[in-house]
Structures are given as structure tokens and as C-alpha cells.
Amino acid sequence: MRAGLSRLLGARARLRWVHLTLGGALLMPYFLLTEVVVGVLAGGSNATESLPLSLAAYATALPLVAVTGLFRLVRPMSVAAARALCGVPGERFAEGPARSWAARGRASAWWTLHLGVGALVSGMSLAVPPMAGVLLALPFVSALRDLPVGLGPFDVQAHRYVAPLLGIALLAGLVLCAAGAGVLLARLAPVLLGPTAADRLAAAEERAADLAVRNRLARELHDAVGHALSAVALQASAARRVLDSDPGFVREALAAIEDTTRRTVGELDAVLGLLREGDGAGAGGTGLPAAPTLAADLDGLLARSRASGIPITARQDPGPAGDWERLPAIASREAYRIVQEGLSNALRHGTGPVDLRILVRVRGGQGEPGGQGGKGERGGQGERCGHEELEITMTNDPAAAAAPGARTTGGRGLQGAAERAALLGGQVEAGPHEGRWRLRAVLPLGEGVR
């Protein structure tokens, strides 16, 4: 009994009744307009004084409601009201304006249903309580006995002692109608206001774009901070070992530590600034802060890495131009991060000298090497042909398998390097090669420069 009353008169039922009343209020402008039109067409009659004319005005208003329901902003307004008042979980509704005509049609159907049913319930809510009050008081108030009260063919005055029962029945009927209409709208709300396939696709694309930016920010943090911490730890360890015997090396190591930490703090501040702002617009429209490149900081990266005490042999061949400035900015940036991660991985998990080779090579149209160091095939006019690739190769001896921190083929850093290469259509290979550990990355640069 209590559960039944709660469904009819509980907080949720009352909120749904308010939602229906809101729909009736929204229908009023349409109804007043069509009421005038119907009255004029009926020979100047007042439609408010005639039930048939009022019903005709109501029926005429519904097509106008359906047309206005096609506007894109109708859906978010309807979703806000239904989410607050219908008692339907918010995640079942679509977000934002309707993007497709199918979504607009469903929103229009909901708009028409809400306003149409809401108008009927609102009209009953205005008319039934006064009528029920009169019927309840009729046997007890003599002043009401002269009123022409009737319910169709039933003469209420002749059966005035039955009138209170009729009043209670009218109130119960109003409550049942309002509760039933509220349940109907609550069940149809997710159907008509829920996400369409286009909405789900758009939401998935937005989530994917946001996740891609966050993943790239995470890679920047890992590569910048992870490399810096590894380099600083190795530099400090090397300096401690020769503190008494080689003060010059200690000064160089401390200077490298200072430079590494200063640069890393700047990069960290830039990335954290983007995270705090929640902004996907970064340098170059990539959603990332300005990052170091081969052209700007390759020599500095090598110098800071050598300060750890491990010899690094670097062979660079940027091609005929003689420098790294001509590389596309994104390729230069991603290549720098791959080199940085490779050096960090080699210093942490490898032993012995590191051999690094970075070169631009040209491959022929059939995928065969056309030469190295920019010396590719040439046509009859002496022009280079084929496409360019940036190749990064780094080798050193692997640590003992049982040693702490021994290198494996996994790791977030190598995974991040592979993801960076994949963004440019390239690839990264890392693992044992001819008794040594090798990291090899190939990044396509596009057509050869003519």
C-alpha cells in the first residue's frame, strides 16, 4: 500500500507532474496562436468558450510544435528538463545539440509528446481540483445546492450525498493520469533523447582525441623527466666516484646536472600547464608544449649524456644540406625524443660505450636503397629521386640478465618511442642484435628534395 502511494504521490511522481506542467506551459504560446486562427475560421467565435473549438486549436498547435522541435537546440533543453525531473539516469541521454536529421526527428517527437501530453495533464490539473472541491462540499454547504452542477447525464444535485465519492474519484483519476503520463514520458525519454549512432561516434571521436592528447603528454613527461632523472643519477654517481681524483670531471658533471634539471623543469612546467588548463591547443597545434629538436639540442643532449662518464660515439649525416634545420619540425622533434629515450635506456640498462648513428638516406621508388647520406639515385637532369628516411641506430653491450635493472624488450619508454615513430608512419625495433643491444628507428621524411 505504501509503495503504491509512493509511486503515485512520492517525490519522483511529483517531479514528473511538474515536468508535465512545464510542457503544458510551453504549449500555451502555440495554443493561443492557433486559438485565434480557429476562432477566425469559425466565423469570429471565441474558441475559449467552446470545447470543440478549443480541442481543434489544440490539435492545430501540435504540428507547429513538431516543426519547432526540429531546431538543434531543442534537444539539449529537453534533456536538461528530463534529466532533472523525469528520474532517468543522466548517462542515458545524449549530450549537446542534435547533429543529424534523425536525431532532430526524435527530439521533435519528444517535444511534441511532452507538450501535448503536458497540456492535457495541465488542463486536468486546473479543472479537476475545483470541481472535486465542489463535489466534496456539496452535501454540507447549502449555498452550493443551487449551482448547476452536473457530470454529463448524471444529475449531481439529485444525488448530492454521492457527490463526495465522485469528487474523490475525480482526484484519484487525476493522480492516476498524471502518474501514468509521467511514467510514459520517463520510459520514452531515453528512446527519443538518447544518443544516436552519430552521437556515439562523435563522442567516441572526442574521447579518442582527448586520450591521444593525454597519451602524448604522458610520453612527453616520461621522456623528459625519465631521461633527466636517469642522466642526473648517473652523472652524480660518476662524480662521486672520482670526487677526490678528478675535480675537473666533477665540475663538468655538476654543470651537466644543473643544465639538465633546469631544462627539465621548464619542460615539466609547460606540460603541467597544459594539464591544468585542460587545453588541447599547444605549440604547432599539436596539443604539446614546444619541445627540443635535433637541430636545436642534439649536441647538448649528447654532451649531457657523456657527462655521466659513459663514452658515446655519434655519427651524424643530415644529408647534402649539412645540418638538421631542413628536417620537418615534427620529425625533428620526435626523432630527438627517440634518441633521448634510446640514450636513457642505454645508460640505465646497458654497459660499455654507446655507438649512435643518425643519418638521412634516400630510397628508390621500389623501396631499394638509393644510397646513404643523401647520395641517392639521380635522373637524367641530375635530380634526386625516391623518398627520404631518417634512420637512427644505437647499440651498446647489454647488462647481465641477472643484474638489477637488466634490459628487456618491454618498457614504457620503448613503447612510447614506437608510438612516436608510428605517428610519422615509421617503426622502431629494439632488442638483441649480433650479441649487442640495438635500437633502430626509421622515420619517413617524404619525397626527396630536388
XYZ file of C-alpha atoms in Angstrom, residues 147-359:
213
model
C -25.414 25.650 -8.568
C -25.961 23.848 -11.867
C -23.518 21.037 -11.136
C -23.603 18.033 -13.431
C -21.414 15.349 -14.909
C -22.932 14.629 -18.284
C -26.331 12.942 -17.882
C -25.731 12.412 -14.171
C -27.637 14.935 -12.008
C -25.331 15.639 -9.113
C -27.847 17.783 -7.260
C -30.326 14.938 -7.197
C -27.698 12.670 -5.703
C -25.780 15.168 -3.636
C -24.824 12.655 -0.973
C -22.967 10.659 -3.616
C -21.098 13.783 -4.770
C -18.155 13.378 -2.323
C -17.446 9.947 -3.745
C -17.439 11.445 -7.236
C -15.061 14.168 -6.058
C -12.690 11.594 -4.597
C -12.914 9.588 -7.836
C -12.038 12.676 -9.892
C -8.997 13.425 -7.722
C -7.885 9.790 -7.886
C -8.327 9.805 -11.646
C -6.216 12.972 -11.931
C -3.453 11.423 -9.834
C -3.538 8.213 -11.868
C -3.439 10.095 -15.177
C -0.547 12.304 -14.055
C 1.423 9.350 -12.695
C 0.772 7.257 -15.804
C 1.755 10.116 -18.121
C 4.913 10.679 -16.063
C 5.890 7.027 -16.317
C 5.210 7.079 -20.079
C 7.486 10.075 -20.622
C 10.182 8.626 -18.361
C 10.250 5.433 -20.425
C 10.275 7.234 -23.755
C 12.833 9.865 -22.744
C 15.911 7.635 -23.299
C 14.429 6.343 -26.548
C 13.813 9.762 -28.064
C 16.506 11.789 -26.302
C 19.180 9.104 -26.096
C 22.310 9.157 -28.261
C 22.053 8.113 -31.885
C 24.766 6.206 -33.708
C 26.155 9.534 -34.942
C 26.195 10.867 -31.367
C 28.041 7.793 -30.120
C 30.556 8.079 -32.959
C 31.129 11.767 -32.261
C 31.524 11.098 -28.540
C 33.961 8.270 -29.263
C 35.975 10.541 -31.548
C 36.099 13.232 -28.873
C 37.228 10.718 -26.265
C 39.832 9.316 -28.654
C 41.164 12.791 -29.425
C 41.323 13.649 -25.737
C 43.010 10.347 -24.941
C 45.533 10.868 -27.748
C 46.496 14.271 -26.350
C 46.769 12.868 -22.840
C 48.880 9.961 -24.058
C 51.218 12.313 -25.850
C 51.502 14.493 -22.768
C 52.284 11.368 -20.760
C 55.002 10.434 -23.269
C 56.497 13.917 -23.016
C 56.584 13.650 -19.232
C 58.079 10.174 -19.328
C 60.738 11.005 -21.892
C 61.747 14.375 -20.472
C 61.595 13.601 -16.756
C 62.641 9.943 -17.005
C 65.702 10.754 -19.094
C 66.635 13.670 -16.852
C 66.430 11.592 -13.676
C 68.457 8.781 -15.214
C 71.110 11.164 -16.527
C 71.330 13.079 -13.250
C 71.644 9.858 -11.237
C 74.421 8.556 -13.475
C 76.234 11.908 -13.531
C 76.064 12.192 -9.752
C 77.258 8.598 -9.341
C 80.185 9.150 -11.720
C 81.130 12.398 -9.992
C 81.052 10.734 -6.573
C 83.436 8.012 -7.705
C 86.094 10.489 -8.886
C 85.399 13.261 -6.379
C 88.946 13.209 -4.991
C 90.900 12.192 -8.062
C 89.341 14.220 -10.927
C 87.869 17.561 -9.805
C 87.588 18.717 -13.410
C 85.238 15.883 -14.304
C 83.219 16.573 -11.166
C 82.774 20.205 -12.214
C 81.626 19.092 -15.657
C 79.190 16.584 -14.140
C 77.736 19.192 -11.780
C 77.346 21.654 -14.649
C 75.580 18.964 -16.684
C 73.290 18.172 -13.738
C 72.414 21.850 -13.376
C 71.692 22.237 -17.090
C 69.657 19.018 -17.245
C 67.466 19.902 -14.271
C 66.899 23.472 -15.485
C 65.780 22.301 -18.920
C 63.606 19.536 -17.469
C 61.855 21.878 -15.031
C 60.953 24.120 -17.953
C 59.515 21.213 -19.952
C 57.665 19.920 -16.885
C 56.093 23.318 -16.229
C 54.911 23.534 -19.838
C 53.281 20.093 -19.771
C 51.682 20.634 -16.370
C 50.359 23.969 -17.585
C 48.507 22.200 -20.385
C 47.114 19.638 -17.954
C 45.861 22.343 -15.588
C 44.220 24.287 -18.389
C 42.661 21.174 -19.970
C 43.622 22.748 -23.294
C 44.273 20.677 -26.376
C 45.910 23.565 -28.248
C 49.629 23.558 -27.847
C 52.626 24.557 -29.844
C 52.124 23.978 -33.514
C 48.528 22.915 -32.944
C 49.665 19.544 -31.607
C 48.418 19.997 -28.067
C 52.044 19.864 -26.832
C 54.444 22.459 -25.460
C 57.467 23.499 -27.505
C 59.857 20.550 -27.379
C 63.581 20.268 -28.202
C 64.583 19.099 -31.661
C 67.598 17.559 -33.339
C 68.517 20.925 -34.801
C 68.220 22.781 -31.507
C 69.643 20.427 -28.907
C 71.176 17.216 -30.254
C 74.712 18.284 -29.372
C 73.577 19.397 -25.905
C 71.823 16.089 -25.332
C 74.983 14.191 -26.255
C 77.131 16.391 -24.025
C 74.854 15.929 -21.012
C 74.752 12.181 -21.591
C 78.556 11.956 -21.878
C 78.837 13.744 -18.513
C 77.604 10.500 -16.931
C 81.008 9.005 -17.676
C 79.967 6.587 -20.443
C 81.621 7.170 -23.836
C 79.194 7.930 -26.669
C 80.320 7.813 -30.271
C 77.943 9.756 -32.508
C 77.997 9.762 -36.292
C 75.699 12.316 -37.866
C 74.885 12.728 -41.532
C 71.952 15.103 -42.112
C 72.370 14.887 -45.870
C 73.514 17.361 -48.512
C 72.224 20.378 -46.581
C 74.764 19.678 -43.860
C 72.523 20.345 -40.858
C 69.278 19.234 -39.236
C 67.405 22.505 -39.827
C 65.853 21.309 -43.049
C 64.034 18.426 -41.382
C 60.284 18.847 -40.840
C 59.707 20.203 -37.350
C 57.592 17.260 -36.189
C 60.115 14.710 -37.496
C 62.998 16.574 -35.826
C 61.080 16.729 -32.529
C 60.022 13.081 -32.487
C 63.483 11.937 -33.571
C 65.025 13.899 -30.691
C 62.728 12.154 -28.206
C 63.574 8.752 -29.688
C 67.299 9.464 -29.393
C 66.749 10.734 -25.844
C 64.869 7.594 -24.845
C 67.459 5.377 -26.503
C 70.309 7.063 -24.633
C 68.383 6.890 -21.366
C 67.688 3.200 -21.923
C 71.318 2.529 -22.827
C 72.683 4.378 -19.810
C 70.274 2.718 -17.370
C 70.357 -0.856 -18.616
C 73.437 -1.226 -20.807
C 77.166 -1.397 -20.305
C 80.153 -0.082 -22.221
C 80.368 2.593 -24.912
C 77.327 3.625 -26.898
C 77.505 3.819 -30.690
C 74.951 6.224 -32.171
C 74.343 6.780 -35.854
C 71.814 9.274 -37.212
C 71.597 9.746 -40.954
